[in-house]
Amino acid sequence: MKKYIFLFITSIVLFFTIGKVSAKEIINIIVLKAGNETKDGFPVYEEGGDTKAFMEVYNKSFMKESIDLYGLAQQYSTSKNKKFYVAFKKGSGCYGSIGFYLKKDGKLYNKTKSPYIELSPDQLNNNYNRLQSITQIFPHEMGHVLYGITAGENKDIDQNTVDIHYSDIVTEYSIAFNEGFGEHFEVISRLYEENKVVKDGIYNDIERIKNSINPRINRINRDFIFPLRLDYYRETCMFCQSQYEGLKRHEFALNSHGKYKNLRHDFMNSEKSVLYRNMGLYQDKSNKRTLEQSLSTEAVNSSFFVKLITTDKGTLSERYSKVFNVFSKHINKDDKPELIQFTNGYIKEYPEDKNRVLNIFNESTGYDFTKECGREIWIVSEGKHSNVIMDQFAGLNFPMYVFNINTCEKEDLLKLKGISKSDAESIIAYRDENGYFNDVREFEKIKGITKASVEILKNSSSKEKLKKVKNELKNISRNIENKVFNIALGNFKHLILRTVEWLVIFLIFYYLIIARKTIKNKNDLFKSIAKKSFKFIFYVLLGLTSAFASNAIWIGNKNLNPIIIFMLLIFILQGIGFLIIRRNKVKLKDSFISTIMLMIIIIYSLC
């Protein structure tokens, strides 16, 4: 009898031991390199990537743990791969997906069922101890792979929104859930990083960005609000936006502030209003997003998963086993928002965690859990739209703008030709009073708007227009890095336009204050105006240089104030100029007064 009891206990121990081993089954990492070749819509990769450089960082960071989770996830999936592929492509926007072709010895091998992550080789040259380095981007993209093999089996996300997604932008349920799950892995990778050097470096970088970002955000805000600024900070925001986005991903996941709306501003131009809101410069803590908006926001979904994992007990593998189990059984089973599907499924699978999960849902979204939620009703506004935050001055133009009537704001509706401000306010008021629109027929019930506006809403929500959007989306490159030149060109054109406006103002005042009193000859006047025009353009470029340089020059944990940089440059250059003309009192006075005038204009734009 004792012998059988011993065998029974031994069998149980072996069962759980084998289960843990299989959960951490050794996965072979294959590093590949990419060109521009594709086949059947899939990328083509070749062997020969920089394996040594990748494995060096992989073996001493959370990246290795994420591969262990990949082995675990396959237990809840039909995907069974003992190999995992990492491809490096110059200029890649970085993504995790399923399906490619492997080129080897001149032949193409079908790997269309194999998950992989594509990264940029530049990330192997970066400091691994920084926020959003490869040590966190790799787990983020692995999150998409884990979701894909357990919930979607490479199911394409039915994307409708055209805006490039960011953590605090309202997009759509599926995008927000998928990206939010990926983003939560960035935070988890930091929280559970075992390499002290890497972890300390990342958190020191977070503090550095915290200390430096607010002054720059305030300046970007002034670029939007104050009239006639040269908009230096909007033009250079691409150099700080990624840092700010990384900081928000981290902070919002931990403090659940993604449930609050971004601060909005009513500009004459609705496109500018949408852009300002989407930048998320500030949050309006007195104004909570609607439930539909929260479920369509990546930061909300990320916060949910971070809190779900960090408040659970057991090993990390055991915690994620629950997540993968729910993914495989309950996600993509109906048309409810994915976070509602997941929460409902988790409670069914693990009823002992019900109260904990419901509290997390409330804390993350700002609402008690409910299965009732407005469906996505897409409205298409035809016309030029800039869909990238970094593209402040429409270097890239998208031919349409798409939004969900159940998550939109007034500024979105104003992008529809024929919809007035009062109409937009009436539409939002009706929706807020009734919770959400069930279908387009409800548009007729809105009080205070014209029949013409009702028809505009109906026509803008047609299936034909939405189909056109999806066809356009397929033609958009997923790598925004390839469009940087267009963005820079848009910025440059705007700077030229604003420079011309200020130049006219400056020359008028220069003539009234100095030129008409000291210069009588027309030829001398034209020469003087030409010289002052070149001087003005030079000062504008010095201001732009100062705005750029302030991103790279640090004093302790703060960026050097761009006004200080500008003043130092002017002091040096004008000091030399004054020494040259010091004997000519007329020229000296002229140069001194014009310099002061120009400094006021540039400092106004730099403050």
Coordinates of C-alpha atoms in Angstrom, one line a residue:
M1 CA 0.0 0.0 0.0
K2 CA 2.8 2.4 0.9
K3 CA 4.5 1.5 -2.3
Y4 CA 1.4 2.7 -4.3
I5 CA 1.1 5.9 -2.3
F6 CA 4.7 6.6 -3.0
L7 CA 4.2 6.0 -6.7
F8 CA 1.1 8.2 -6.7
I9 CA 2.9 11.1 -5.0
T10 CA 5.9 10.7 -7.3
S11 CA 3.6 10.8 -10.3
I12 CA 2.0 14.1 -9.2
V13 CA 5.4 15.7 -8.5
L14 CA 6.7 14.5 -12.0
F15 CA 3.5 15.9 -13.6
F16 CA 4.0 19.4 -12.2
T17 CA 7.7 19.2 -12.8
I18 CA 7.2 18.3 -16.4
G19 CA 4.6 21.0 -16.8
K20 CA 7.0 23.6 -15.6
V21 CA 9.8 22.3 -17.8
S22 CA 7.5 22.4 -20.9
A23 CA 6.5 25.9 -19.9
K24 CA 10.1 26.9 -20.1
E25 CA 11.0 24.7 -23.0
I26 CA 14.2 25.8 -24.6
I27 CA 13.5 28.0 -27.7
N28 CA 16.2 28.3 -30.3
I29 CA 16.7 32.0 -31.3
I30 CA 17.4 32.5 -35.0
V31 CA 18.7 36.0 -36.0
L32 CA 18.0 37.1 -39.6
K33 CA 18.6 40.1 -41.8
A34 CA 16.1 41.7 -44.1
G35 CA 16.0 43.4 -47.4
N36 CA 13.1 44.9 -49.3
E37 CA 12.0 41.7 -50.9
T38 CA 8.4 40.3 -50.3
K39 CA 6.5 37.3 -51.4
D40 CA 2.7 36.9 -51.3
G41 CA 2.5 39.9 -49.0
F42 CA 5.0 38.4 -46.5
P43 CA 8.6 39.8 -45.9
V44 CA 11.6 37.8 -47.1
Y45 CA 14.5 37.4 -44.6
E46 CA 17.9 35.8 -44.9
E47 CA 20.2 34.1 -42.4
G48 CA 23.3 36.1 -41.4
G49 CA 22.0 38.6 -38.8
D50 CA 24.3 40.0 -36.1
T51 CA 23.6 37.1 -33.7
K52 CA 26.4 37.9 -31.3
A53 CA 25.3 41.5 -30.7
F54 CA 21.7 40.4 -30.2
M55 CA 22.4 37.5 -27.9
E56 CA 24.7 39.7 -25.7
V57 CA 21.8 41.9 -24.7
Y58 CA 19.2 39.1 -24.8
N59 CA 21.1 36.9 -22.3
K60 CA 21.3 39.6 -19.7
S61 CA 17.8 41.2 -19.8
F62 CA 14.1 40.5 -19.4
M63 CA 14.1 39.7 -23.1
K64 CA 15.0 36.1 -22.2
E65 CA 12.0 35.9 -19.9
S66 CA 9.7 37.0 -22.7
I67 CA 11.0 34.0 -24.8
D68 CA 10.1 31.7 -21.9
L69 CA 6.6 33.1 -22.0
Y70 CA 6.5 32.4 -25.7
G71 CA 7.2 28.8 -25.0
L72 CA 4.4 28.9 -22.4
A73 CA 1.9 30.5 -24.7
Q74 CA 2.2 27.7 -27.2
Q75 CA 0.5 25.4 -24.8
Y76 CA -2.6 27.5 -25.4
S77 CA -2.2 27.7 -29.1
T78 CA -2.1 25.5 -32.2
S79 CA 1.2 27.2 -33.0
K80 CA 4.1 24.8 -32.1
N81 CA 7.5 26.3 -32.8
K82 CA 10.7 25.5 -31.1
K83 CA 12.4 28.3 -33.0
F84 CA 11.9 32.0 -32.7
Y85 CA 13.0 34.4 -35.4
V86 CA 14.3 37.9 -34.9
A87 CA 14.9 39.9 -38.0
F88 CA 16.8 43.2 -38.4
K89 CA 15.9 45.7 -41.1
K90 CA 17.3 49.2 -41.5
G91 CA 14.7 51.8 -40.8
S92 CA 12.2 49.3 -39.4
G93 CA 9.4 50.7 -37.2
C94 CA 9.7 47.5 -35.1
Y95 CA 6.8 45.0 -34.9
G96 CA 5.9 41.5 -34.0
S97 CA 3.9 39.4 -36.4
I98 CA 3.4 35.9 -37.9
G99 CA 4.5 34.8 -41.3
F100 CA 7.5 35.3 -43.6
Y101 CA 9.7 33.6 -46.1
L102 CA 13.2 32.4 -45.3
K103 CA 15.8 32.8 -48.1
K104 CA 18.6 30.3 -47.9
D105 CA 21.0 29.1 -50.5
G106 CA 18.9 31.0 -53.1
K107 CA 15.7 29.1 -52.2
L108 CA 12.6 30.4 -50.4
Y109 CA 11.3 28.4 -47.5
N110 CA 7.7 28.9 -46.3
K111 CA 7.6 30.2 -42.8
T112 CA 4.1 31.8 -43.0
K113 CA 3.0 30.1 -39.8
S114 CA 6.1 31.1 -37.8
P115 CA 6.1 34.1 -35.4
Y116 CA 8.9 36.6 -35.6
I117 CA 9.9 40.1 -34.4
E118 CA 11.4 42.7 -36.8
L119 CA 13.7 45.3 -35.2
S120 CA 16.0 48.0 -36.5
P121 CA 19.8 47.3 -36.3
D122 CA 20.2 50.7 -34.7
Q123 CA 18.7 49.3 -31.6
L124 CA 21.7 47.1 -31.1
N125 CA 23.9 50.2 -31.0
N126 CA 21.8 52.0 -28.4
N127 CA 22.3 52.2 -24.7
Y128 CA 20.3 49.2 -23.3
N129 CA 19.9 51.0 -20.0
R130 CA 17.5 53.7 -21.5
L131 CA 13.8 54.0 -21.5
Q132 CA 12.3 52.2 -24.6
S133 CA 15.6 50.6 -25.6
I134 CA 15.6 47.1 -27.1
T135 CA 15.3 45.6 -23.6
Q136 CA 11.7 46.9 -23.5
I137 CA 10.8 47.1 -27.2
F138 CA 11.5 43.4 -27.7
P139 CA 9.0 42.4 -24.9
H140 CA 6.5 44.9 -26.3
E141 CA 6.6 43.2 -29.7
M142 CA 6.6 39.8 -28.1
G143 CA 3.4 40.8 -26.5
H144 CA 1.8 41.1 -30.0
V145 CA 3.2 37.7 -30.9
L146 CA 1.8 36.1 -27.7
Y147 CA -1.6 37.7 -28.3
G148 CA -1.6 36.6 -31.9
I149 CA -0.8 32.9 -31.3
T150 CA -3.2 32.5 -28.3
A151 CA -6.2 34.8 -29.3
G152 CA -6.1 35.5 -33.0
E153 CA -4.0 32.8 -34.6
N154 CA -2.7 35.5 -36.9
K155 CA -6.1 37.1 -37.3
D156 CA -5.7 40.5 -38.9
I157 CA -6.9 43.4 -36.9
D158 CA -9.8 45.1 -38.7
Q159 CA -8.3 48.6 -38.5
N160 CA -10.5 51.5 -39.4
T161 CA -8.9 54.6 -37.7
V162 CA -6.3 56.3 -39.8
D163 CA -4.4 58.1 -37.0
I164 CA -1.1 56.7 -36.0
H165 CA -1.8 55.2 -32.5
Y166 CA -0.3 56.5 -29.3
S167 CA -0.9 55.5 -25.7
D168 CA -3.4 58.2 -24.9
I169 CA -5.1 58.7 -28.3
V170 CA -8.7 57.2 -28.7
T171 CA -8.5 54.8 -31.6
E172 CA -10.6 51.6 -31.6
Y173 CA -11.3 48.7 -29.4
S174 CA -9.1 46.1 -31.2
I175 CA -6.1 48.4 -31.7
A176 CA -6.2 49.7 -28.2
F177 CA -6.4 46.2 -26.7
N178 CA -3.6 44.7 -28.8
E179 CA -1.3 47.7 -28.4
G180 CA -2.2 48.1 -24.8
F181 CA -1.2 44.5 -24.2
G182 CA 2.1 45.1 -26.0
E183 CA 2.7 48.3 -24.0
H184 CA 2.0 46.6 -20.7
F185 CA 5.0 44.3 -21.4
E186 CA 7.3 47.3 -21.6
V187 CA 6.3 48.2 -18.0
I188 CA 6.5 44.5 -16.9
S189 CA 10.0 44.2 -18.4
R190 CA 11.1 47.2 -16.2
L191 CA 9.4 46.0 -13.1
Y192 CA 10.7 42.4 -13.3
E193 CA 14.1 43.2 -14.8
E194 CA 16.7 41.1 -12.9
N195 CA 19.8 42.8 -14.3
K196 CA 20.4 45.6 -11.7
V197 CA 22.6 47.6 -14.1
V198 CA 19.9 47.6 -16.8
K199 CA 17.0 48.3 -14.4
D200 CA 18.8 51.1 -12.5
G201 CA 19.8 52.7 -15.8
I202 CA 16.2 52.6 -17.1
Y203 CA 14.7 54.2 -14.0
N204 CA 17.5 56.8 -13.9
D205 CA 16.5 57.7 -17.5
I206 CA 12.9 57.9 -16.5
E207 CA 13.7 60.4 -13.8
R208 CA 15.9 62.4 -16.3
I209 CA 13.1 62.6 -18.8
K210 CA 10.6 63.6 -16.1
N211 CA 12.8 66.5 -15.1
S212 CA 13.4 67.7 -18.6
I213 CA 10.1 67.1 -20.4
N214 CA 7.7 69.6 -18.8
P215 CA 9.5 72.8 -19.9
R216 CA 9.5 71.6 -23.5
I217 CA 5.8 70.5 -23.3
N218 CA 5.0 74.0 -22.0
R219 CA 6.8 75.5 -24.9
I220 CA 5.0 73.3 -27.4
N221 CA 1.8 74.4 -25.8
R222 CA 2.7 78.1 -26.3
D223 CA 3.5 77.4 -29.9
F224 CA -0.1 76.3 -30.3
I225 CA -1.7 79.0 -28.2
F226 CA 0.4 82.2 -28.8
P227 CA 0.0 84.0 -32.1
L228 CA 2.8 84.3 -34.7
R229 CA 5.4 82.3 -32.9
L230 CA 8.0 80.7 -35.2
D231 CA 6.8 77.3 -33.8
Y232 CA 10.3 76.0 -33.2
Y233 CA 9.1 73.4 -30.7
R234 CA 6.3 72.0 -32.8
E235 CA 8.9 71.8 -35.7
T236 CA 11.3 69.8 -33.5
C237 CA 8.8 67.9 -31.5
M238 CA 9.8 64.6 -33.3
F239 CA 13.0 64.7 -31.2
C240 CA 11.1 64.7 -27.8
Q241 CA 7.8 63.1 -28.7
S242 CA 9.1 59.5 -28.5
Q243 CA 10.6 60.2 -25.1
Y244 CA 7.3 61.8 -23.9
E245 CA 5.4 58.8 -25.3
G246 CA 7.6 56.4 -23.5
L247 CA 7.2 58.2 -20.3
K248 CA 3.4 58.3 -20.6
R249 CA 3.3 54.6 -21.4
H250 CA 5.2 53.9 -18.1
E251 CA 3.4 56.4 -15.9
F252 CA -0.2 55.8 -17.1
A253 CA 0.2 52.1 -16.8
L254 CA 1.1 52.5 -13.1
N255 CA -1.2 55.4 -12.1
S256 CA -4.2 54.6 -14.4
H257 CA -4.4 58.2 -15.6
G258 CA -5.2 57.1 -19.1
K259 CA -8.9 57.2 -18.1
Y260 CA -8.8 61.0 -18.1
K261 CA -9.2 63.0 -21.3
N262 CA -6.4 64.9 -22.9
L263 CA -6.8 68.7 -22.5
R264 CA -8.5 70.2 -25.5
H265 CA -8.5 73.6 -27.1
D266 CA -10.9 75.1 -29.6
F267 CA -9.0 76.5 -32.6
M268 CA -10.5 78.0 -35.7
N269 CA -9.0 75.1 -37.6
S270 CA -10.6 71.7 -36.5
E271 CA -7.5 69.9 -37.7
K272 CA -5.3 71.9 -35.3
S273 CA -7.8 71.1 -32.5
V274 CA -7.6 67.4 -33.2
L275 CA -3.8 67.5 -33.4
Y276 CA -3.5 69.5 -30.1
R277 CA -5.8 67.0 -28.3
N278 CA -4.0 63.9 -29.7
M279 CA -0.6 65.3 -28.6
G280 CA -1.8 64.8 -25.0
L281 CA 0.4 67.7 -23.7
Y282 CA -1.7 67.8 -20.6
Q283 CA -4.6 65.8 -19.0
D284 CA -7.8 67.2 -17.8
K285 CA -8.2 65.4 -14.4
S286 CA -11.7 66.9 -14.0
N287 CA -12.9 65.2 -17.2
K288 CA -13.1 61.5 -17.4
R289 CA -13.3 59.6 -20.7
T290 CA -16.5 57.8 -21.5
L291 CA -16.4 54.0 -21.1
E292 CA -16.2 53.6 -24.9
Q293 CA -13.3 56.1 -25.0
S294 CA -11.5 54.3 -22.2
L295 CA -11.9 50.9 -23.9
S296 CA -10.5 52.5 -27.1
T297 CA -7.4 53.9 -25.4
E298 CA -4.1 51.9 -25.2
A299 CA -3.0 53.4 -21.9
V300 CA -6.2 52.1 -20.2
N301 CA -5.8 48.6 -21.5
S302 CA -2.1 48.6 -20.6
S303 CA -2.9 49.7 -17.1
F304 CA -5.4 46.9 -16.7
F305 CA -2.9 44.2 -17.6
V306 CA -0.1 45.7 -15.5
K307 CA -2.3 45.7 -12.5
L308 CA -3.7 42.2 -13.3
I309 CA -0.2 40.8 -13.4
T310 CA 1.4 42.7 -10.5
T311 CA -1.5 42.0 -8.1
D312 CA -1.6 38.3 -8.8
K313 CA 0.3 35.6 -6.8
G314 CA 2.6 32.9 -8.0
T315 CA 5.3 32.9 -10.5
L316 CA 5.3 35.1 -13.6
S317 CA 4.6 32.0 -15.7
E318 CA 1.6 31.1 -13.6
R319 CA 0.2 34.6 -13.9
Y320 CA 0.5 34.6 -17.6
S321 CA -0.9 31.1 -17.9
K322 CA -4.2 32.5 -16.8
V323 CA -4.0 35.3 -19.4
F324 CA -3.2 33.0 -22.2
N325 CA -5.9 30.6 -21.2
V326 CA -8.5 33.4 -21.3
F327 CA -7.1 34.6 -24.6
S328 CA -7.6 31.2 -26.2
K329 CA -11.1 30.6 -24.9
H330 CA -12.8 34.0 -24.7
I331 CA -11.2 36.6 -27.1
N332 CA -12.6 37.2 -30.6
K333 CA -15.8 35.2 -29.7
D334 CA -18.2 38.1 -30.1
D335 CA -18.4 41.8 -31.1
K336 CA -17.9 43.2 -27.6
P337 CA -14.8 45.3 -26.9
E338 CA -11.9 43.0 -26.3
L339 CA -11.3 44.2 -22.8
I340 CA -14.9 43.4 -21.8
Q341 CA -14.5 40.0 -23.4
F342 CA -11.3 39.4 -21.5
T343 CA -12.6 40.6 -18.1
N344 CA -15.8 38.5 -18.5
G345 CA -13.8 35.5 -19.5
Y346 CA -11.3 35.8 -16.7
I347 CA -14.0 35.9 -14.1
K348 CA -15.6 32.8 -15.6
E349 CA -12.3 30.9 -15.6
Y350 CA -11.0 32.1 -12.2
P351 CA -14.1 33.1 -10.1
E352 CA -11.9 33.3 -7.0
D353 CA -10.3 36.4 -8.6
K354 CA -13.6 38.1 -9.4
N355 CA -13.4 41.0 -6.9
R356 CA -9.7 41.7 -7.7
V357 CA -10.4 41.8 -11.5
L358 CA -13.5 44.0 -11.1
N359 CA -11.6 46.4 -9.0
I360 CA -8.8 46.6 -11.6
F361 CA -11.3 47.2 -14.3
N362 CA -12.9 50.1 -12.4
E363 CA -9.5 51.6 -11.5
S364 CA -8.2 51.4 -15.1
T365 CA -11.3 52.5 -17.0
G366 CA -13.0 54.6 -14.4
Y367 CA -16.2 52.6 -14.6
D368 CA -17.8 49.5 -13.0
F369 CA -17.6 46.4 -15.2
T370 CA -20.5 46.0 -17.6
K371 CA -21.2 44.0 -20.8
E372 CA -23.2 46.9 -22.2
C373 CA -21.1 49.2 -24.4
G374 CA -21.6 51.2 -27.6
R375 CA -20.6 49.5 -30.8
E376 CA -18.2 51.2 -33.3
I377 CA -20.1 53.3 -35.9
W378 CA -17.4 54.7 -38.2
I379 CA -17.8 58.2 -39.8
V380 CA -15.6 59.1 -42.7
S381 CA -14.6 62.7 -43.4
E382 CA -13.1 63.1 -46.8
G383 CA -10.4 65.6 -47.2
K384 CA -6.7 66.1 -46.2
H385 CA -5.8 64.9 -42.8
S386 CA -2.4 64.7 -41.1
N387 CA -2.4 61.4 -39.1
V388 CA 1.0 61.6 -37.3
I389 CA 1.6 63.7 -34.2
M390 CA 5.2 64.3 -35.3
D391 CA 3.9 65.8 -38.6
Q392 CA 2.7 69.1 -37.2
F393 CA 2.5 70.9 -40.5
A394 CA 1.0 68.3 -42.8
G395 CA 4.1 67.1 -44.6
L396 CA 2.2 63.8 -45.0
N397 CA -1.5 64.1 -46.0
F398 CA -4.0 61.3 -45.6
P399 CA -7.0 61.7 -48.0
M400 CA -9.6 61.2 -45.2
Y401 CA -10.2 61.1 -41.5
V402 CA -12.2 58.4 -39.7
F403 CA -13.7 58.4 -36.2
N404 CA -16.2 56.5 -34.2
I405 CA -19.4 58.4 -33.4
N406 CA -19.5 56.7 -30.0
T407 CA -16.0 58.0 -29.0
C408 CA -15.6 61.2 -30.9
E409 CA -15.4 64.8 -29.6
K410 CA -16.7 68.0 -31.0
E411 CA -13.5 68.7 -32.9
D412 CA -13.8 65.4 -34.8
L413 CA -17.3 66.2 -35.9
L414 CA -16.2 69.6 -37.2
K415 CA -14.0 67.9 -39.7
L416 CA -17.2 66.9 -41.6
K417 CA -18.0 69.5 -44.2
G418 CA -21.4 71.0 -43.4
I419 CA -21.5 70.3 -39.7
S420 CA -21.6 73.5 -37.7
K421 CA -20.3 74.0 -34.1
S422 CA -23.8 74.0 -32.7
D423 CA -24.6 70.8 -34.6
A424 CA -21.5 69.1 -33.2
E425 CA -22.4 70.2 -29.7
S426 CA -25.9 68.9 -30.1
I427 CA -24.7 65.5 -31.3
I428 CA -22.3 65.1 -28.4
A429 CA -25.0 66.2 -25.9
Y430 CA -27.4 63.6 -27.3
R431 CA -24.9 60.9 -27.1
D432 CA -23.8 61.8 -23.5
E433 CA -27.4 61.8 -22.4
N434 CA -28.3 58.5 -24.0
G435 CA -24.9 56.7 -23.4
Y436 CA -24.2 55.9 -27.0
F437 CA -25.7 55.5 -30.5
N438 CA -27.0 52.1 -31.4
D439 CA -27.2 52.7 -35.1
V440 CA -27.3 55.5 -37.7
R441 CA -31.1 55.7 -37.6
E442 CA -30.7 57.4 -34.2
F443 CA -29.2 60.4 -35.9
E444 CA -32.8 61.5 -36.8
K445 CA -33.6 61.8 -33.1
I446 CA -31.0 64.4 -32.3
K447 CA -32.7 67.7 -31.4
G448 CA -31.2 70.9 -32.6
I449 CA -29.5 69.8 -35.8
T450 CA -30.7 70.3 -39.4
K451 CA -31.9 67.6 -41.7
A452 CA -28.9 68.4 -43.9
S453 CA -26.6 67.5 -41.0
V454 CA -28.4 64.2 -40.4
E455 CA -27.9 63.3 -44.0
I456 CA -24.2 64.2 -43.8
L457 CA -23.8 61.8 -40.8
K458 CA -25.7 59.0 -42.6
N459 CA -23.8 59.4 -45.9
S460 CA -20.5 59.6 -44.0
S461 CA -21.1 56.3 -42.3
S462 CA -21.8 54.3 -45.5
K463 CA -20.1 51.0 -46.1
E464 CA -18.7 52.2 -49.4
K465 CA -16.8 55.0 -47.8
L466 CA -15.4 52.7 -45.1
K467 CA -14.3 50.2 -47.7
K468 CA -12.5 52.9 -49.5
V469 CA -10.7 53.8 -46.2
K470 CA -9.5 50.2 -45.7
N471 CA -8.2 50.0 -49.3
E472 CA -6.2 53.2 -48.6
L473 CA -4.9 51.8 -45.3
K474 CA -3.4 48.8 -47.1
N475 CA -1.3 51.2 -49.2
I476 CA 0.2 53.0 -46.3
S477 CA 3.7 52.1 -45.3
R478 CA 3.9 50.7 -41.8
N479 CA 7.3 52.3 -41.4
I480 CA 6.9 56.0 -40.6
E481 CA 10.7 56.4 -40.6
N482 CA 10.6 56.3 -44.4
K483 CA 8.5 59.4 -44.4
V484 CA 10.7 61.6 -42.3
F485 CA 11.8 63.7 -45.2
N486 CA 8.2 64.6 -46.0
I487 CA 7.6 65.6 -42.4
A488 CA 10.8 67.7 -42.4
L489 CA 9.8 69.4 -45.6
G490 CA 6.4 70.3 -44.2
N491 CA 8.1 71.8 -41.1
F492 CA 10.5 73.7 -43.4
K493 CA 7.7 75.2 -45.5
H494 CA 5.9 76.4 -42.4
L495 CA 9.0 78.0 -41.0
I496 CA 9.6 79.8 -44.3
L497 CA 6.0 81.1 -44.3
R498 CA 6.2 82.3 -40.7
T499 CA 9.6 83.8 -41.3
V500 CA 8.2 85.8 -44.2
E501 CA 5.4 87.1 -42.0
W502 CA 7.8 88.3 -39.3
L503 CA 10.2 89.7 -41.9
V504 CA 7.5 92.0 -43.3
I505 CA 6.7 93.2 -39.8
F506 CA 10.4 93.6 -38.9
L507 CA 11.2 95.6 -42.1
I508 CA 8.2 97.9 -41.5
F509 CA 9.4 98.8 -38.0
Y510 CA 13.0 98.9 -39.1
Y511 CA 12.1 101.5 -41.8
L512 CA 10.0 103.6 -39.4
I513 CA 12.4 103.6 -36.5
I514 CA 15.8 103.7 -38.3
A515 CA 16.0 103.6 -42.1
R516 CA 13.8 106.6 -43.0
K517 CA 15.8 108.9 -40.7
T518 CA 19.3 107.7 -41.5
I519 CA 19.1 106.5 -45.2
K520 CA 18.0 108.9 -47.8
N521 CA 19.3 107.2 -51.0
K522 CA 17.0 104.6 -52.4
N523 CA 19.8 102.3 -53.5
D524 CA 21.3 102.5 -50.0
L525 CA 17.9 101.8 -48.6
F526 CA 17.4 98.6 -50.7
K527 CA 20.9 97.4 -49.8
S528 CA 20.2 98.0 -46.1
I529 CA 16.9 96.2 -46.3
A530 CA 18.5 93.2 -48.2
K531 CA 21.3 93.0 -45.5
K532 CA 18.7 93.2 -42.7
S533 CA 16.6 90.5 -44.4
F534 CA 19.7 88.2 -44.5
K535 CA 20.4 89.0 -40.9
F536 CA 16.8 88.2 -39.9
I537 CA 16.9 84.8 -41.7
F538 CA 20.3 84.1 -40.0
Y539 CA 18.7 84.9 -36.6
V540 CA 15.7 82.6 -37.3
L541 CA 18.1 79.8 -38.1
L542 CA 20.1 80.5 -34.9
G543 CA 16.8 80.2 -33.0
L544 CA 16.0 76.9 -34.7
T545 CA 19.6 75.7 -33.9
S546 CA 19.1 76.6 -30.3
A547 CA 15.8 74.7 -30.1
F548 CA 17.5 71.6 -31.6
A549 CA 20.7 71.9 -29.4
S550 CA 18.7 72.2 -26.2
N551 CA 17.6 68.5 -26.8
A552 CA 21.2 67.4 -26.6
I553 CA 22.8 69.7 -24.1
W554 CA 22.2 68.7 -20.5
I555 CA 23.0 70.5 -17.2
G556 CA 22.6 67.8 -14.5
N557 CA 19.2 66.2 -15.2
K558 CA 17.8 69.1 -17.2
N559 CA 18.2 70.4 -20.7
L560 CA 19.9 73.7 -21.2
N561 CA 17.4 76.5 -21.8
P562 CA 17.4 77.3 -25.5
I563 CA 17.2 81.0 -24.8
I564 CA 20.5 80.8 -23.0
I565 CA 22.0 78.9 -26.0
F566 CA 20.6 81.6 -28.4
M567 CA 21.9 84.5 -26.2
L568 CA 25.4 83.0 -26.0
L569 CA 25.5 82.6 -29.8
I570 CA 24.3 86.2 -30.3
F571 CA 26.8 87.5 -27.8
I572 CA 29.7 85.9 -29.6
L573 CA 28.6 86.8 -33.1
Q574 CA 27.4 90.3 -32.5
G575 CA 30.3 91.0 -30.2
I576 CA 32.6 90.3 -33.1
G577 CA 30.4 92.5 -35.4
F578 CA 30.4 95.4 -33.0
L579 CA 34.2 95.3 -32.7
I580 CA 34.5 95.6 -36.5
I581 CA 32.2 98.6 -36.8
R582 CA 32.8 100.2 -33.4
R583 CA 34.3 103.4 -35.0
N584 CA 31.2 104.0 -37.2
K585 CA 28.6 105.3 -34.7
V586 CA 25.7 105.3 -37.3
K587 CA 26.3 101.7 -38.3
L588 CA 26.8 100.8 -34.6
K589 CA 23.5 102.3 -33.6
D590 CA 21.7 100.7 -36.6
S591 CA 23.2 97.3 -35.8
F592 CA 22.4 97.6 -32.1
I593 CA 18.8 98.6 -32.5
S594 CA 18.1 96.0 -35.3
T595 CA 19.7 93.3 -33.1
I596 CA 17.5 94.1 -30.2
M597 CA 14.4 94.0 -32.4
L598 CA 15.4 90.6 -33.8
M599 CA 16.3 89.2 -30.4
I600 CA 12.8 90.1 -29.1
I601 CA 11.2 88.2 -32.0
I602 CA 13.3 85.1 -31.6
I603 CA 13.1 85.1 -27.8
Y604 CA 9.3 85.4 -28.0
S605 CA 9.4 82.2 -30.1
L606 CA 11.9 80.4 -27.8
C607 CA 10.3 81.3 -24.4

